[in-house]
PDB file of C-alpha atoms in Angstrom:
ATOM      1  CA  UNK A   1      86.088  89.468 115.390  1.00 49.00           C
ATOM      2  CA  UNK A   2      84.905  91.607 112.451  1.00 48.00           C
ATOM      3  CA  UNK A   3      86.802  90.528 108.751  1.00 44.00           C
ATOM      4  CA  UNK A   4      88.862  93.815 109.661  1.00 49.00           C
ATOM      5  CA  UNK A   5      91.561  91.440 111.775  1.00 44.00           C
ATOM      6  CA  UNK A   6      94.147  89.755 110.507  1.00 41.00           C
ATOM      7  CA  UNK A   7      95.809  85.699 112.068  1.00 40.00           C
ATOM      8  CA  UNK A   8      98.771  85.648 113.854  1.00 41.00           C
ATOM      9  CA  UNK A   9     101.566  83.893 111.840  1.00 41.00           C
ATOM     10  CA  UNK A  10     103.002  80.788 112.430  1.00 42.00           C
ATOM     11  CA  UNK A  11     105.873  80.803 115.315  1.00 42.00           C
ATOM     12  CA  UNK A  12     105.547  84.732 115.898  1.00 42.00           C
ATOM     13  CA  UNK A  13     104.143  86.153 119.012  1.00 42.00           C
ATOM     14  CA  UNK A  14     102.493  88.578 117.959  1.00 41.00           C
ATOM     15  CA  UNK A  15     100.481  90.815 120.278  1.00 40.00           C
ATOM     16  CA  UNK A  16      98.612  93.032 117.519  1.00 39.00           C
ATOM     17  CA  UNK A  17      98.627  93.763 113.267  1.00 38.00           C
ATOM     18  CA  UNK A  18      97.629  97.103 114.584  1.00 38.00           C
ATOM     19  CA  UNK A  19     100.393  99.606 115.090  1.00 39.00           C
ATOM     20  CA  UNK A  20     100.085 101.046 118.445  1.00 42.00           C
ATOM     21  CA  UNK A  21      98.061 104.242 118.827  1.00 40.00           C
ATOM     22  CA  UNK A  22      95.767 106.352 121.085  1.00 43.00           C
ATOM     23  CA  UNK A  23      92.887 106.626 119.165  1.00 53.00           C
ATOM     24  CA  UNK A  24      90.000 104.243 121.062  1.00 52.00           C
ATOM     25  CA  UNK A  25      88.969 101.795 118.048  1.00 51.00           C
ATOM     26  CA  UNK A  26      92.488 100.733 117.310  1.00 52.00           C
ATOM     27  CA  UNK A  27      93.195  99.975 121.083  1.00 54.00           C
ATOM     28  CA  UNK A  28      90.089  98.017 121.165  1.00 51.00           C
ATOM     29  CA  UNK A  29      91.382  95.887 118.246  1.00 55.00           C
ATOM     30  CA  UNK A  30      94.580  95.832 119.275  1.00 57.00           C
ATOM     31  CA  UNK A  31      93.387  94.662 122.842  1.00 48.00           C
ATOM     32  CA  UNK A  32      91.312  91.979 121.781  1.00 46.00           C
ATOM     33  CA  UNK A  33      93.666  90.360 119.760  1.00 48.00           C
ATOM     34  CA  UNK A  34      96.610  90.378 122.254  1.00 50.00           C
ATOM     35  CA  UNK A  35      94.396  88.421 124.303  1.00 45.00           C
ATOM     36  CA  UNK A  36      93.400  85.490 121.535  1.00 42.00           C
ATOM     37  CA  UNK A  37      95.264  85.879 118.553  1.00 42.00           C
ATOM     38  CA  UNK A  38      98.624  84.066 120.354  1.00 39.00           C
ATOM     39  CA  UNK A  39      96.490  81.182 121.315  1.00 37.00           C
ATOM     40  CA  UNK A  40      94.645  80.325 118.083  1.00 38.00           C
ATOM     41  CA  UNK A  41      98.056  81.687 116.291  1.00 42.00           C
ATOM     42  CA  UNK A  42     100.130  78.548 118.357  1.00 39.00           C
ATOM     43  CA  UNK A  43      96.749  76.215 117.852  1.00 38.00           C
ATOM     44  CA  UNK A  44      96.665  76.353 113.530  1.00 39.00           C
ATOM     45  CA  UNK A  45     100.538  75.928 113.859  1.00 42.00           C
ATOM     46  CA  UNK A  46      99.996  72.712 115.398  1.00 42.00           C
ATOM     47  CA  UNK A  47      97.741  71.510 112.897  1.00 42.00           C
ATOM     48  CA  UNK A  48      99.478  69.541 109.512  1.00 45.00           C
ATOM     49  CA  UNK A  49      98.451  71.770 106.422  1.00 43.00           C
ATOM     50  CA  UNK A  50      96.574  69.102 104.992  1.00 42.00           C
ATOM     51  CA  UNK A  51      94.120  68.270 108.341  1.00 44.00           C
ATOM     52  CA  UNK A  52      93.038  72.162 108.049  1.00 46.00           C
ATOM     53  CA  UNK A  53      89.699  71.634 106.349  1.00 45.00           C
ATOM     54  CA  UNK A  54      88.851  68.534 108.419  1.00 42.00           C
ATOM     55  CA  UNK A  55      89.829  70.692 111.962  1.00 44.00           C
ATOM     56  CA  UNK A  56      87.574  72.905 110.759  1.00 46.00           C
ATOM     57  CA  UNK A  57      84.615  71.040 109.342  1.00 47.00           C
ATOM     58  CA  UNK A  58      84.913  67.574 110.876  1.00 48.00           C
ATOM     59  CA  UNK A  59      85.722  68.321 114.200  1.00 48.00           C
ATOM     60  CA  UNK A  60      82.571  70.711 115.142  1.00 52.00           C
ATOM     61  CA  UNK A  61      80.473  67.921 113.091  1.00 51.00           C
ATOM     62  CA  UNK A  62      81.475  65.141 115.833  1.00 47.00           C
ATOM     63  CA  UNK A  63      81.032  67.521 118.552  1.00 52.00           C
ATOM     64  CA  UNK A  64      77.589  68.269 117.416  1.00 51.00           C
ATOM     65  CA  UNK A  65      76.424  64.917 116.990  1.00 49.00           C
ATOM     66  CA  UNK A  66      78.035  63.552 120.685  1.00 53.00           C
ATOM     67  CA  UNK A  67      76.155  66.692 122.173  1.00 55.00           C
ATOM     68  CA  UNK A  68      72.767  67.321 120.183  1.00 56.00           C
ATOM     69  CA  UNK A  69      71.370  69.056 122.835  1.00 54.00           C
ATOM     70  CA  UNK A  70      73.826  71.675 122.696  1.00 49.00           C
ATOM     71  CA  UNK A  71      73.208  72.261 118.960  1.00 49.00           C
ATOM     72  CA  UNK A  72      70.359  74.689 119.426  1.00 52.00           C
ATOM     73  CA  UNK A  73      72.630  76.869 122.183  1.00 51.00           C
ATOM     74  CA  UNK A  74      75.655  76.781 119.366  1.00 52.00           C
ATOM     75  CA  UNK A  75      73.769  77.674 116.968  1.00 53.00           C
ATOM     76  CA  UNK A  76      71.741  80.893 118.715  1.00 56.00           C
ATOM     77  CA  UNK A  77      75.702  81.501 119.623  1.00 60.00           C
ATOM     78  CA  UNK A  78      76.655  81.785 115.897  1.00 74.00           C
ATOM     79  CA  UNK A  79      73.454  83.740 114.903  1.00 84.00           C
ATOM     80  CA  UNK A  80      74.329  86.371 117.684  1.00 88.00           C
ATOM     81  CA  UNK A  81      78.040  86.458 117.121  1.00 92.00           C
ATOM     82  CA  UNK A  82      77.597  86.914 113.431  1.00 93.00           C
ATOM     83  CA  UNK A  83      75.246  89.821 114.454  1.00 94.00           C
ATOM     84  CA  UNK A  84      77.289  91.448 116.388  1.00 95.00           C
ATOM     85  CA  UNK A  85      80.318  91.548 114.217  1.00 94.00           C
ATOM     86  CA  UNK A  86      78.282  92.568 110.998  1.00 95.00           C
ATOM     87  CA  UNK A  87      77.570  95.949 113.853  1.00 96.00           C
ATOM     88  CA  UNK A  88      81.361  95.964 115.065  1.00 95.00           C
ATOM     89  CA  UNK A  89      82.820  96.025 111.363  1.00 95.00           C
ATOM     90  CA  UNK A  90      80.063  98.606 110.590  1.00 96.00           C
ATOM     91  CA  UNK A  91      81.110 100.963 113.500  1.00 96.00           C
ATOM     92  CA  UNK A  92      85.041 100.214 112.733  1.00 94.00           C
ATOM     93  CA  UNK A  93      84.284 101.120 109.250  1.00 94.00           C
ATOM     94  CA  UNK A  94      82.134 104.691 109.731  1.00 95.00           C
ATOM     95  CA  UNK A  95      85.127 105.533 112.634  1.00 95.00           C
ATOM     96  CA  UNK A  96      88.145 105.526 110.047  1.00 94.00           C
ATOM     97  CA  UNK A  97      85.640 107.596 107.679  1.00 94.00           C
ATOM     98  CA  UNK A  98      85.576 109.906 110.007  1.00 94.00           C
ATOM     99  CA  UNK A  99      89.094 109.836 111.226  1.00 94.00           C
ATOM    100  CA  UNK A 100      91.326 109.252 108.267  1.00 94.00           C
ATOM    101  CA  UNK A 101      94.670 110.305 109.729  1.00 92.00           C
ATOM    102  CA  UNK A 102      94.657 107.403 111.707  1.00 92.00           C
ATOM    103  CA  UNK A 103      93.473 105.029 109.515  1.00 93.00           C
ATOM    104  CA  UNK A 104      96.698 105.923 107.477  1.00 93.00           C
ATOM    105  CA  UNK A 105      98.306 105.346 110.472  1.00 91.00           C
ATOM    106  CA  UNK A 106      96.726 102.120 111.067  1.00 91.00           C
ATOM    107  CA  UNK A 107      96.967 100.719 107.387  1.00 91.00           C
ATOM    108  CA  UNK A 108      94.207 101.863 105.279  1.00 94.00           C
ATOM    109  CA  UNK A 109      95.894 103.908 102.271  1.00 94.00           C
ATOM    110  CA  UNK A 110      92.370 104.663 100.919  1.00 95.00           C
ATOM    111  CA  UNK A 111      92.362 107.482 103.221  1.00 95.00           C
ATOM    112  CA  UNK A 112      95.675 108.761 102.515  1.00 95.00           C
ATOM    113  CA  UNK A 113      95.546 112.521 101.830  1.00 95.00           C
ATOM    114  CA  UNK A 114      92.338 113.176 103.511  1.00 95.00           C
ATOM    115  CA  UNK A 115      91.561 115.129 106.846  1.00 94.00           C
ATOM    116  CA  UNK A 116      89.278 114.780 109.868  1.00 95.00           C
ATOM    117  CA  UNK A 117      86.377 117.184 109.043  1.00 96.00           C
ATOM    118  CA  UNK A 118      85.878 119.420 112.183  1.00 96.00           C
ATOM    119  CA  UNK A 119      83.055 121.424 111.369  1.00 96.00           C
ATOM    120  CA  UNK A 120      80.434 121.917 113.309  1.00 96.00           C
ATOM    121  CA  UNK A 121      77.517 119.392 110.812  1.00 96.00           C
ATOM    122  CA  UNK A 122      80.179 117.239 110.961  1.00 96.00           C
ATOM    123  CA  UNK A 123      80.617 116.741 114.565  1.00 97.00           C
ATOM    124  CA  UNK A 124      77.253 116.717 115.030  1.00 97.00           C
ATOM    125  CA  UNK A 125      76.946 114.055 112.920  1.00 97.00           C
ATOM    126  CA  UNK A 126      79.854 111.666 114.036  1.00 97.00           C
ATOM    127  CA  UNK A 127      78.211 112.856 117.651  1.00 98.00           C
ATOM    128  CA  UNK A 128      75.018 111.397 116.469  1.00 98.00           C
ATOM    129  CA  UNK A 129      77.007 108.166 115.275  1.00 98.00           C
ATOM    130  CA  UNK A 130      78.492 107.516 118.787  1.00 98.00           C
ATOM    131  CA  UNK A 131      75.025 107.374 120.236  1.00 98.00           C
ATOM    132  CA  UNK A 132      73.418 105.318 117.626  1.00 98.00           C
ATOM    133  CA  UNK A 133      75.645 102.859 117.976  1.00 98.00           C
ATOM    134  CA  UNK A 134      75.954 103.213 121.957  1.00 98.00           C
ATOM    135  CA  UNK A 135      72.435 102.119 121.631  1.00 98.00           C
ATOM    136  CA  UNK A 136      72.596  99.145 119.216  1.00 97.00           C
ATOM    137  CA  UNK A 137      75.818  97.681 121.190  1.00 97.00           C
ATOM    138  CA  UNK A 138      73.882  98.144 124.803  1.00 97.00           C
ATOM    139  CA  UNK A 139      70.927  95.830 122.848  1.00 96.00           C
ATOM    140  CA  UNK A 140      73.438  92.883 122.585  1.00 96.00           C
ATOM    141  CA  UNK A 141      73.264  89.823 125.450  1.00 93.00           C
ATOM    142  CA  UNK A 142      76.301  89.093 126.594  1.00 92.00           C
ATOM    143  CA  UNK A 143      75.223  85.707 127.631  1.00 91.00           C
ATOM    144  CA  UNK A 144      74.062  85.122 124.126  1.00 92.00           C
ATOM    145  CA  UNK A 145      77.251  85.852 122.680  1.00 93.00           C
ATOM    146  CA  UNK A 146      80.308  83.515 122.682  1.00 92.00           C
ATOM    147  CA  UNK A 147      82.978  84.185 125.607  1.00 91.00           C
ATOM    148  CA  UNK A 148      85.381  85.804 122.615  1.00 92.00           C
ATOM    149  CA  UNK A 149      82.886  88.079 121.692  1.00 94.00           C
ATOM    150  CA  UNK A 150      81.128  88.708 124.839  1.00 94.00           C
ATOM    151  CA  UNK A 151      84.769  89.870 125.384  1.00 94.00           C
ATOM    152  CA  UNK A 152      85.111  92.093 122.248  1.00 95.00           C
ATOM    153  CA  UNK A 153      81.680  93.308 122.961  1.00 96.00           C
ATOM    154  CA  UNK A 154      82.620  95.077 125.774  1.00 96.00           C
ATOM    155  CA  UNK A 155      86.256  96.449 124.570  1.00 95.00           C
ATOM    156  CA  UNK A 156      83.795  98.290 121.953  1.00 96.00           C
ATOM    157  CA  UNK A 157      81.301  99.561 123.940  1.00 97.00           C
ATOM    158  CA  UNK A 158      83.881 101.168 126.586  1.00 96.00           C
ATOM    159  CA  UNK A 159      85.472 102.972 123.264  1.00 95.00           C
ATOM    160  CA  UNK A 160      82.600 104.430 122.166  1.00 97.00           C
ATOM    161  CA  UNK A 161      81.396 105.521 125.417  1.00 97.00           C
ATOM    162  CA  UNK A 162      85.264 107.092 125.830  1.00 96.00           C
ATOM    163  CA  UNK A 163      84.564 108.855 122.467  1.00 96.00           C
ATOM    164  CA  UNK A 164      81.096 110.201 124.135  1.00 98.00           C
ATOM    165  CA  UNK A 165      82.585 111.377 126.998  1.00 98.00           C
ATOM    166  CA  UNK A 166      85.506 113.133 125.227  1.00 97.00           C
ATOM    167  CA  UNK A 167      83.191 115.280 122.615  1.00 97.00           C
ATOM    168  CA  UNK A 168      79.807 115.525 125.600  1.00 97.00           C
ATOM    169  CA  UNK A 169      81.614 115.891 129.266  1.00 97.00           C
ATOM    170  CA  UNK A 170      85.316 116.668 128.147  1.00 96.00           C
ATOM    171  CA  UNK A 171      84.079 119.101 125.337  1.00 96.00           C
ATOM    172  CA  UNK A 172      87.084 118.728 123.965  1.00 96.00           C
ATOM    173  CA  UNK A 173      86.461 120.271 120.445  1.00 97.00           C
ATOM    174  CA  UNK A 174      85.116 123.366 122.654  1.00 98.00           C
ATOM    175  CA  UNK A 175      87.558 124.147 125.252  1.00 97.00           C
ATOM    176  CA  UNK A 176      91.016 122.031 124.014  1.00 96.00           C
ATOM    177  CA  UNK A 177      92.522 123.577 120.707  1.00 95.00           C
ATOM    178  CA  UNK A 178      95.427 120.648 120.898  1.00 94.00           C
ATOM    179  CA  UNK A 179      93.031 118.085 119.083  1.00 94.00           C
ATOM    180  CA  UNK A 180      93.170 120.733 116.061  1.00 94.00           C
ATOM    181  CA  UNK A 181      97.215 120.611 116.086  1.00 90.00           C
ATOM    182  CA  UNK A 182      97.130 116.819 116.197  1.00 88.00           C
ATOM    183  CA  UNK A 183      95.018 116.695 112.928  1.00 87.00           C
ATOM    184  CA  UNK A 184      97.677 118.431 111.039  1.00 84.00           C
ATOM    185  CA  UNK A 185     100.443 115.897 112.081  1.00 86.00           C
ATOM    186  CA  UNK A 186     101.830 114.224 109.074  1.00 90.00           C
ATOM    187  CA  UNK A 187     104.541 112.830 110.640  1.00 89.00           C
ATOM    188  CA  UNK A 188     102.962 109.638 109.631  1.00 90.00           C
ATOM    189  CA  UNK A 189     103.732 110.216 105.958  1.00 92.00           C
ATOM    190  CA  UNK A 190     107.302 110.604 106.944  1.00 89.00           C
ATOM    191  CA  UNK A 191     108.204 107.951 109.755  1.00 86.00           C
ATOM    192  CA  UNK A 192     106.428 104.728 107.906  1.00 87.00           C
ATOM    193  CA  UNK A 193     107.396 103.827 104.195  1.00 90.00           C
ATOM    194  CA  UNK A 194     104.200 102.228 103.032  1.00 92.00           C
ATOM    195  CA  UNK A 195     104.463 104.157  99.357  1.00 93.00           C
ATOM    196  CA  UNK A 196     107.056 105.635  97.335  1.00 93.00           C
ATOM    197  CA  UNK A 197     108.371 108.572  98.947  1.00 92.00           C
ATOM    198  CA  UNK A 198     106.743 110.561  95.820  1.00 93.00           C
ATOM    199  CA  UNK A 199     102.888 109.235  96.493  1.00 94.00           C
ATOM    200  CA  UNK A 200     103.411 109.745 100.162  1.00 93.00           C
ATOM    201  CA  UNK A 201     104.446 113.197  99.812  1.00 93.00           C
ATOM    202  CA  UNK A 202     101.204 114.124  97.425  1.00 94.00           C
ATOM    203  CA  UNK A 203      99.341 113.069 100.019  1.00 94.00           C
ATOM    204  CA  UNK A 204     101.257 114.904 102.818  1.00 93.00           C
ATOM    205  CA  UNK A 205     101.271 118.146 100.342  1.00 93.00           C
ATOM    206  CA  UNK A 206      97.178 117.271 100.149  1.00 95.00           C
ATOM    207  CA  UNK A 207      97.228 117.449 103.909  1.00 94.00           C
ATOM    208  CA  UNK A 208      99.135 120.193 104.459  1.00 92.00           C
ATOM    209  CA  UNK A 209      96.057 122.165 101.846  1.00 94.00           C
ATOM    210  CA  UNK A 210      93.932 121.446 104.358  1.00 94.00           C
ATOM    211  CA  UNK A 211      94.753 123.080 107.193  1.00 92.00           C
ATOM    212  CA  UNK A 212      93.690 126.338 106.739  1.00 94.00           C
ATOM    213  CA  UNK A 213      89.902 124.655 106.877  1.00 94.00           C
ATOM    214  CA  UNK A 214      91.500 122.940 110.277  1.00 94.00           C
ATOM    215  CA  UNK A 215      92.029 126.556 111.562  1.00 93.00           C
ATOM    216  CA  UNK A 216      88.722 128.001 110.702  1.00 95.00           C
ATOM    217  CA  UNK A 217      86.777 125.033 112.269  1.00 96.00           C
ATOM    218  CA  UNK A 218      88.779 125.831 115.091  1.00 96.00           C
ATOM    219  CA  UNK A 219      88.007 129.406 115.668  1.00 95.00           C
ATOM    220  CA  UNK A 220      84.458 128.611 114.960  1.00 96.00           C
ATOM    221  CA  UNK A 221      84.013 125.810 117.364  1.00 97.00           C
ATOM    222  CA  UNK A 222      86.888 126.884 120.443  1.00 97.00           C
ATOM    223  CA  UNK A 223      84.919 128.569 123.399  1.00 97.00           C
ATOM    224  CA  UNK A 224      86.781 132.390 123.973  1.00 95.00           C
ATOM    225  CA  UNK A 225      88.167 131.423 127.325  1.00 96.00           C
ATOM    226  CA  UNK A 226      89.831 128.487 127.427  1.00 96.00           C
ATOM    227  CA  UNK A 227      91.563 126.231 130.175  1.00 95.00           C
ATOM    228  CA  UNK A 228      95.839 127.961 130.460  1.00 95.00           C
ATOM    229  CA  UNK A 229      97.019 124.673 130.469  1.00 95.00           C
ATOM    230  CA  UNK A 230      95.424 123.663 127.366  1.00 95.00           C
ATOM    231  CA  UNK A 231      96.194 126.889 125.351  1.00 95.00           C
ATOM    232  CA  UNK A 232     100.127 127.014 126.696  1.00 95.00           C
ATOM    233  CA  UNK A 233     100.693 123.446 126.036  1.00 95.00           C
ATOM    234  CA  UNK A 234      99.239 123.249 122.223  1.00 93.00           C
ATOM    235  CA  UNK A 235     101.197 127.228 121.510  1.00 94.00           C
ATOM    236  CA  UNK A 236     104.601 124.499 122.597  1.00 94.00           C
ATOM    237  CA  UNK A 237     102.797 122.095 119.952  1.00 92.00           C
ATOM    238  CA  UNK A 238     102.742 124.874 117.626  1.00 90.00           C
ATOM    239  CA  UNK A 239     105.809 125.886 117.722  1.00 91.00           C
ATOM    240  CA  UNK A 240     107.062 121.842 117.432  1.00 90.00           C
ATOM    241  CA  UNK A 241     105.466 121.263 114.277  1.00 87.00           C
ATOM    242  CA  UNK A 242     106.828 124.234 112.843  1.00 87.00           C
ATOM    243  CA  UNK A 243     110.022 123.068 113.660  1.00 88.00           C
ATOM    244  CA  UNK A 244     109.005 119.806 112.055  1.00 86.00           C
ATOM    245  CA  UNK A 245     107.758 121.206 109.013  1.00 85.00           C
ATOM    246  CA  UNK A 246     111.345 123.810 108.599  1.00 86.00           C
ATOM    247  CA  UNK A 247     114.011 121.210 109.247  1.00 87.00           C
ATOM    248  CA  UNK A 248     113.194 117.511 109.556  1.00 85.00           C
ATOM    249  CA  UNK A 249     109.933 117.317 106.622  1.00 87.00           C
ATOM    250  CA  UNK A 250     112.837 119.125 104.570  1.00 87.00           C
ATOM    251  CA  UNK A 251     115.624 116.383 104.927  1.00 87.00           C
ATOM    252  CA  UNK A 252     113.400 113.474 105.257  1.00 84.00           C
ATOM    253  CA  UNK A 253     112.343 114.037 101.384  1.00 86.00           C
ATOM    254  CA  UNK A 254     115.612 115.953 100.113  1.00 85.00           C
ATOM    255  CA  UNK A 255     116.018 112.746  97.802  1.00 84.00           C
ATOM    256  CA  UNK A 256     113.058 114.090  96.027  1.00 81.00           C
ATOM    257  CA  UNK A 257     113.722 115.866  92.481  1.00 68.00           C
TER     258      UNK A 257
END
């Protein structure tokens, strides 16, 4: 898995790091881990702090000398897997540029403040992403990789393909105005105290100056007609955030000066 992960501690079953969202990437993270990170999490826990470094360096020594003609396989293994995670953290990387309300929500305070850009050069252009890197991840062989990866491999490649389907088939930036309302939620500002209530609220203000950009981009790219459902479910958005923004934004930072 790409440097982006983080262990599982010591005596804690933990399923993720990653708080739980809907966003594709994160559930791909979050996915993979549930599915190793208990194991090798209960495995280093059994291991005395001071036999770390010889778990980790003797051990695949001895098994490399008892079995020298599986060296060569092992090592092609390594080459690929290191490969493929140099593309994964790459991808991982580019998708949190390009979607930095959830990367506050998942952690990543460098992007605090900021906004998805929803014009139409940048779709386009994160468009353009999804299909490069469709294309680099279909070049990978899965018998080439190790079983984790092989694994991870495919978590990522069903995300981005997701992601394609949502912007090419769904159209979703065409004919569903609810992903503008959800690009204005700060809620996550609010709900999480990662900063002083003073930082966190700069960068919820900084939000907030944004949306009027979020609004134009959404006139500009929204077909005329557009599905009922959508439109009558995103006016009862509307009208929630609103609500959000009058009454609880105002008592959550009434400590404020």
């Amino acid at each position: 898995m790409s440097s982006l992960s983080m262990p599982a501690k010591c005596g804690v079953q933990s399923s993720s790091p990653w708080p739980r969202q809907s966003n594709a990437v994160a559930e791909a993270l979050r996915s993979l881990r549930r599915n190793f990170s208990i194991w090798f999490g209960r495995a280093r826990c059994k291991r005395r702090p001071g036999k770390t470094l010889l778990w980790k360096v003797a051990l695949p020594a001895l098994f490399l000398l008892t079995a020298p003609g599986l060296a060569p396989v092992l090592l092609a293994e390594q080459s690929e897997d290191a490969e493929y995670e140099a593309v994964a953290e790459e991808y991982v990387k580019g998708y949190l540029a390009a979607h930095p309300l959830e990367a506050t929500a998942l952690g990543f305070h460098e992007y605090d403040g900021k906004v998805n850009d929803y014009t139409r050069l940048a779709l386009d252009a994160e468009l353009s992403r999804l299909r490069r890197f469709d294309d680099r991840l279909a070049k990978f062989d899965l018998a080439k990789l190790s079983p984790r990866q092989s694994i991870d491999l495919r978590i990522l490649q069903a995300a981005v393909k997701r992601d394609l389907f949502e912007m090419q088939e769904m159209a979703a930036f065409e004919r569903n105005p609810m992903v503008y309302l959800r690009a204005a939620d700060v809620n996550v500002y609010i709900k999480r105290n990662f900063a002083p209530l003073e930082d966190r609220v700069r960068s919820l203000t900084a939000v907030e100056a944004q949306i009027p950009n979020i609004l134009t981009a959404a006139k500009t790219n929204l077909n005329e007609v557009l599905p009922k459902p959508y439109v009558e479910l995103a006016i009862e958005m509307a009208k929630g955030g609103a609500d959000f923004l009058k009454k609880d934004l105002v008592e959550a930072i009434a400590s404020l000066k």
